[in-house]
mmCIF file of C-alpha atoms in Angstrom:
data_model
loop_
_atom_site.group_PDB
_atom_site.id
_atom_site.type_symbol
_atom_site.label_atom_id
_atom_site.label_comp_id
_atom_site.label_asym_id
_atom_site.label_seq_id
_atom_site.Cartn_x
_atom_site.Cartn_y
_atom_site.Cartn_z
ATOM 1 C CA MET Y 1 -40.507 -143.862 -0.010
ATOM 2 C CA LEU Y 2 -39.180 -141.305 -2.344
ATOM 3 C CA THR Y 3 -40.594 -141.205 -5.771
ATOM 4 C CA PRO Y 4 -38.156 -141.291 -8.719
ATOM 5 C CA ARG Y 5 -38.650 -137.537 -9.127
ATOM 6 C CA HIS Y 6 -37.738 -136.870 -5.489
ATOM 7 C CA GLN Y 7 -34.682 -139.133 -5.760
ATOM 8 C CA ALA Y 8 -33.452 -137.161 -8.781
ATOM 9 C CA LEU Y 9 -33.859 -133.832 -6.906
ATOM 10 C CA VAL Y 10 -31.906 -135.120 -3.901
ATOM 11 C CA ALA Y 11 -29.094 -136.319 -6.161
ATOM 12 C CA THR Y 12 -28.926 -132.940 -7.860
ATOM 13 C CA LEU Y 13 -28.700 -131.074 -4.538
ATOM 14 C CA ALA Y 14 -25.989 -133.414 -3.313
ATOM 15 C CA GLY Y 15 -23.970 -132.845 -6.455
ATOM 16 C CA MET Y 16 -24.225 -129.073 -6.069
ATOM 17 C CA THR Y 17 -23.057 -129.304 -2.437
ATOM 18 C CA VAL Y 18 -20.014 -131.337 -3.413
ATOM 19 C CA GLY Y 19 -19.214 -128.890 -6.228
ATOM 20 C CA VAL Y 20 -19.346 -125.886 -3.913
ATOM 21 C CA ALA Y 21 -17.106 -127.668 -1.405
ATOM 22 C CA VAL Y 22 -14.549 -128.547 -4.102
ATOM 23 C CA PHE Y 23 -14.589 -124.972 -5.480
ATOM 24 C CA GLY Y 24 -14.013 -123.585 -1.997
ATOM 25 C CA THR Y 25 -11.097 -125.952 -1.488
ATOM 26 C CA VAL Y 26 -9.505 -124.865 -4.792
ATOM 27 C CA LEU Y 27 -9.826 -121.200 -3.845
ATOM 28 C CA ALA Y 28 -8.187 -121.861 -0.500
ATOM 29 C CA ILE Y 29 -5.285 -123.677 -2.153
ATOM 30 C CA ASN Y 30 -4.799 -120.942 -4.792
ATOM 31 C CA SER Y 31 -4.792 -118.236 -2.137
ATOM 32 C CA ALA Y 32 -2.189 -120.103 -0.124
ATOM 33 C CA THR Y 33 0.070 -120.702 -3.109
ATOM 34 C CA GLY Y 34 -0.344 -117.282 -4.722
ATOM 35 C CA ASN Y 35 -2.079 -118.635 -7.847
ATOM 36 C CA ASP Y 36 -5.264 -116.605 -7.404
ATOM 37 C CA SER Y 37 -5.357 -114.351 -10.450
ATOM 38 C CA ALA Y 38 -7.497 -111.847 -8.572
ATOM 39 C CA GLN Y 39 -5.013 -111.527 -5.720
ATOM 40 C CA THR Y 40 -3.672 -107.990 -5.234
ATOM 41 C CA VAL Y 41 -0.008 -107.585 -4.377
ATOM 42 C CA VAL Y 42 0.842 -104.469 -2.336
ATOM 43 C CA THR Y 43 4.461 -103.341 -2.270
ATOM 44 C CA SER Y 44 6.009 -100.391 -0.462
ATOM 45 C CA PRO Y 45 7.887 -97.979 -2.719
ATOM 46 C CA ALA Y 46 11.644 -97.953 -2.301
ATOM 47 C CA PRO Y 47 12.864 -94.852 -0.487
ATOM 48 C CA SER Y 48 14.187 -92.218 -2.861
ATOM 49 C CA PRO Y 49 17.799 -91.062 -2.460
ATOM 50 C CA THR Y 50 18.225 -88.089 -0.193
ATOM 51 C CA SER Y 51 18.556 -84.938 -2.264
ATOM 52 C CA THR Y 52 21.828 -83.071 -1.881
ATOM 53 C CA ALA Y 53 20.775 -80.090 -3.957
ATOM 54 C CA THR Y 54 20.256 -77.933 -0.884
ATOM 55 C CA ASP Y 55 22.823 -79.481 1.435
ATOM 56 C CA GLY Y 56 25.556 -77.055 0.464
ATOM 57 C CA LEU Y 57 29.250 -77.505 -0.271
ATOM 58 C CA GLN Y 58 30.874 -79.395 2.605
ATOM 59 C CA PRO Y 59 34.575 -78.986 3.474
ATOM 60 C CA ASP Y 60 35.107 -82.718 4.049
ATOM 61 C CA SER Y 61 33.924 -83.470 0.508
ATOM 62 C CA LEU Y 62 36.762 -81.469 -1.048
ATOM 63 C CA GLN Y 63 40.121 -82.675 -2.314
ATOM 64 C CA PHE Y 64 42.691 -80.207 -3.595
ATOM 65 C CA VAL Y 65 45.296 -80.104 -6.346
ATOM 66 C CA ALA Y 66 47.983 -77.540 -7.161
ATOM 67 C CA GLU Y 67 47.434 -75.257 -10.160
ATOM 68 C CA THR Y 68 49.922 -72.857 -11.723
ATOM 69 C CA PHE Y 69 48.944 -69.573 -13.332
ATOM 70 C CA GLY Y 70 50.371 -66.091 -13.809
ATOM 71 C CA SER Y 71 53.080 -65.821 -16.454
ATOM 72 C CA ASP Y 72 56.133 -67.769 -17.544
ATOM 73 C CA LYS Y 73 58.404 -65.197 -15.895
ATOM 74 C CA ALA Y 74 56.311 -64.938 -12.736
ATOM 75 C CA PRO Y 75 54.428 -68.182 -12.131
ATOM 76 C CA ILE Y 76 52.052 -68.448 -9.180
ATOM 77 C CA THR Y 77 50.837 -71.676 -7.603
ATOM 78 C CA ALA Y 78 47.848 -72.364 -5.372
ATOM 79 C CA GLU Y 79 45.670 -75.341 -4.552
ATOM 80 C CA VAL Y 80 42.084 -75.492 -5.804
ATOM 81 C CA PRO Y 81 39.433 -78.216 -5.495
ATOM 82 C CA ALA Y 82 40.087 -81.256 -7.670
ATOM 83 C CA GLY Y 83 37.875 -81.321 -10.751
ATOM 84 C CA TRP Y 84 37.432 -77.553 -10.938
ATOM 85 C CA LYS Y 85 38.699 -76.372 -14.306
ATOM 86 C CA SER Y 86 39.673 -72.996 -15.743
ATOM 87 C CA SER Y 87 38.957 -72.074 -19.333
ATOM 88 C CA GLN Y 88 41.708 -69.469 -19.311
ATOM 89 C CA ALA Y 89 45.245 -69.234 -18.009
ATOM 90 C CA GLY Y 90 47.334 -66.146 -17.374
ATOM 91 C CA THR Y 91 46.909 -63.751 -14.481
ATOM 92 C CA ARG Y 92 43.115 -64.061 -14.108
ATOM 93 C CA PRO Y 93 42.146 -67.752 -14.097
ATOM 94 C CA ARG Y 94 38.706 -68.806 -12.865
ATOM 95 C CA TYR Y 95 38.300 -72.415 -11.742
ATOM 96 C CA VAL Y 96 34.704 -73.684 -11.899
ATOM 97 C CA ASP Y 97 33.231 -76.978 -10.714
ATOM 98 C CA PRO Y 98 31.561 -79.233 -13.344
ATOM 99 C CA THR Y 99 28.048 -78.117 -12.312
ATOM 100 C CA GLY Y 100 28.890 -74.428 -12.603
ATOM 101 C CA VAL Y 101 27.632 -73.695 -9.080
ATOM 102 C CA TRP Y 102 30.975 -72.984 -7.351
ATOM 103 C CA GLN Y 103 34.102 -71.191 -8.462
ATOM 104 C CA VAL Y 104 37.372 -69.708 -7.290
ATOM 105 C CA ARG Y 105 38.967 -66.838 -9.183
ATOM 106 C CA PHE Y 106 42.450 -65.343 -8.947
ATOM 107 C CA ASP Y 107 43.542 -61.888 -10.059
ATOM 108 C CA ALA Y 108 47.328 -61.799 -10.013
ATOM 109 C CA ARG Y 109 47.851 -58.504 -11.813
ATOM 110 C CA GLY Y 110 48.764 -56.804 -8.543
ATOM 111 C CA SER Y 111 48.010 -53.251 -7.437
ATOM 112 C CA LYS Y 112 49.774 -50.305 -5.873
ATOM 113 C CA GLN Y 113 46.839 -49.947 -3.501
ATOM 114 C CA THR Y 114 46.726 -51.695 -0.153
ATOM 115 C CA PRO Y 115 44.453 -54.675 0.453
ATOM 116 C CA THR Y 116 42.343 -52.562 2.810
ATOM 117 C CA ALA Y 117 41.844 -49.849 0.203
ATOM 118 C CA LEU Y 118 40.842 -52.412 -2.423
ATOM 119 C CA LEU Y 119 38.400 -54.056 -0.025
ATOM 120 C CA GLU Y 120 36.727 -50.738 0.724
ATOM 121 C CA ALA Y 121 36.523 -49.896 -2.956
ATOM 122 C CA ARG Y 122 34.971 -53.248 -3.813
ATOM 123 C CA GLN Y 123 32.543 -53.074 -0.927
ATOM 124 C CA GLY Y 124 31.104 -49.820 -2.227
ATOM 125 C CA SER Y 125 31.082 -50.758 -5.912
ATOM 126 C CA ILE Y 126 29.045 -53.982 -5.992
ATOM 127 C CA ASP Y 127 25.731 -53.243 -7.693
ATOM 128 C CA GLU Y 128 23.630 -56.372 -7.279
ATOM 129 C CA GLN Y 129 20.071 -57.034 -6.160
ATOM 130 C CA ASP Y 130 19.699 -57.600 -2.382
ATOM 131 C CA TYR Y 131 23.422 -56.905 -1.902
ATOM 132 C CA LYS Y 132 24.392 -57.270 1.770
ATOM 133 C CA VAL Y 133 27.812 -57.179 3.422
ATOM 134 C CA LEU Y 134 28.184 -59.864 6.083
ATOM 135 C CA SER Y 135 31.717 -58.957 7.158
ATOM 136 C CA ALA Y 136 34.712 -56.925 6.024
ATOM 137 C CA ASP Y 137 37.594 -57.935 8.261
ATOM 138 C CA ASN Y 138 41.252 -58.866 7.760
ATOM 139 C CA THR Y 139 41.306 -57.921 4.059
ATOM 140 C CA THR Y 140 38.382 -60.303 3.415
ATOM 141 C CA LEU Y 141 34.968 -59.185 2.179
ATOM 142 C CA ILE Y 142 32.028 -61.577 2.595
ATOM 143 C CA TYR Y 143 28.710 -60.670 1.011
ATOM 144 C CA THR Y 144 25.464 -62.031 -0.416
ATOM 145 C CA TYR Y 145 23.239 -60.935 -3.281
ATOM 146 C CA THR Y 146 20.565 -62.254 -5.623
ATOM 147 C CA ASP Y 147 21.417 -63.216 -9.179
ATOM 148 C CA LYS Y 148 18.516 -62.935 -11.632
ATOM 149 C CA ALA Y 149 19.348 -66.258 -13.251
ATOM 150 C CA ARG Y 150 20.798 -68.303 -10.381
ATOM 151 C CA GLY Y 151 19.048 -66.945 -7.302
ATOM 152 C CA PRO Y 152 20.755 -66.237 -3.939
ATOM 153 C CA ARG Y 153 24.551 -66.102 -4.158
ATOM 154 C CA MET Y 154 27.482 -65.607 -1.796
ATOM 155 C CA GLY Y 155 30.920 -64.176 -2.508
ATOM 156 C CA LEU Y 156 34.129 -64.112 -0.460
ATOM 157 C CA SER Y 157 36.972 -61.896 -1.690
ATOM 158 C CA ARG Y 158 40.428 -61.642 -0.105
ATOM 159 C CA TRP Y 159 43.357 -59.412 -1.032
ATOM 160 C CA ILE Y 160 46.856 -60.776 -0.388
ATOM 161 C CA PRO Y 161 49.636 -58.261 0.397
ATOM 162 C CA ALA Y 162 52.969 -58.349 -1.418
ATOM 163 C CA GLY Y 163 55.336 -58.830 1.479
ATOM 164 C CA GLU Y 164 55.846 -55.676 3.541
ATOM 165 C CA SER Y 165 55.519 -53.307 0.612
ATOM 166 C CA GLY Y 166 51.936 -52.414 1.411
ATOM 167 C CA ARG Y 167 50.867 -53.248 -2.133
ATOM 168 C CA SER Y 168 48.385 -55.959 -3.086
ATOM 169 C CA ALA Y 169 49.752 -59.020 -4.869
ATOM 170 C CA VAL Y 170 46.748 -61.249 -5.526
ATOM 171 C CA GLU Y 171 42.983 -61.156 -5.134
ATOM 172 C CA ILE Y 172 41.216 -64.453 -4.432
ATOM 173 C CA THR Y 173 37.429 -64.656 -4.798
ATOM 174 C CA VAL Y 174 35.247 -67.707 -4.241
ATOM 175 C CA GLY Y 175 31.577 -67.855 -5.134
ATOM 176 C CA GLY Y 176 28.589 -70.101 -4.546
ATOM 177 C CA ARG Y 177 25.311 -70.086 -2.668
ATOM 178 C CA PRO Y 178 24.645 -68.993 0.933
ATOM 179 C CA GLN Y 179 24.260 -72.638 2.022
ATOM 180 C CA ASP Y 180 27.769 -73.311 0.650
ATOM 181 C CA GLU Y 181 29.462 -70.956 3.109
ATOM 182 C CA ALA Y 182 31.413 -73.633 5.026
ATOM 183 C CA GLY Y 183 32.814 -75.109 1.833
ATOM 184 C CA LEU Y 184 33.552 -71.717 0.295
ATOM 185 C CA ARG Y 185 35.506 -70.696 3.377
ATOM 186 C CA ALA Y 186 37.517 -73.916 3.142
ATOM 187 C CA VAL Y 187 38.343 -73.228 -0.524
ATOM 188 C CA LEU Y 188 39.434 -69.663 0.278
ATOM 189 C CA GLU Y 189 41.605 -70.721 3.216
ATOM 190 C CA LYS Y 190 43.256 -73.506 1.231
ATOM 191 C CA ALA Y 191 44.049 -71.178 -1.655
ATOM 192 C CA THR Y 192 45.501 -68.628 0.767
ATOM 193 C CA GLU Y 193 47.593 -71.137 2.700
ATOM 194 C CA THR Y 194 49.082 -72.752 -0.409
ATOM 195 C CA LEU Y 195 49.627 -69.598 -2.462
ATOM 196 C CA GLN Y 196 53.177 -69.485 -3.819
ATOM 197 C CA LEU Y 197 54.197 -66.097 -5.177
ATOM 198 C CA PRO Y 198 57.052 -65.665 -7.677
ATOM 199 C CA GLY Y 199 60.442 -65.915 -6.030
ATOM 200 C CA THR Y 200 62.326 -68.672 -4.274
ATOM 201 C CA GLY Y 201 59.423 -71.084 -4.065
ATOM 202 C CA ASP Y 202 59.131 -70.574 -0.334
ATOM 203 C CA ASP Y 203 57.607 -67.135 -0.616
ATOM 204 C CA ARG Y 204 54.220 -66.946 1.051
ATOM 205 C CA PRO Y 205 51.929 -63.965 1.411
ATOM 206 C CA SER Y 206 52.441 -62.227 4.732
#
């Protein structure tokens, strides 16, 4: 027979066993229901939006609106990208996008020189770091250079003849970055195609 002391020891051990079992059951329930305060929740970060800073200006992202410049006696109309604004009117407007990265500029003062002569003169007069001519065909000069403040840049300049006179009527220049070339070409072509010189309203550059 167990002595009273042994009986008390057995009762104590039995109580401890039951307590451990109950504690283990509580932990299991808390883990299953998410109530365990020590439980670590691991979440995957949401993917960040794809950066478009280096994607370049895309032609299919552009919409165009007609703008009128020149003078009251000799107004000129051409289409430029919607949202691009000019801070000046007259014969030398410059339409810039809200970010200041892209622009299209018109010079409608005209010249007695031919478009080819003006292209050659411009080609030899640009004094910019890393200046490089990519092409100089069909009265259009395409070049790149490095701007100290903005980095690599690209320019496309085109001289529009005044009918069959041989003179130059308008210069159109678009500017941006080298990765914007496709969009810049689209802006230049749209401005050229929609250019309305003073006259009947149907006059187009030849």
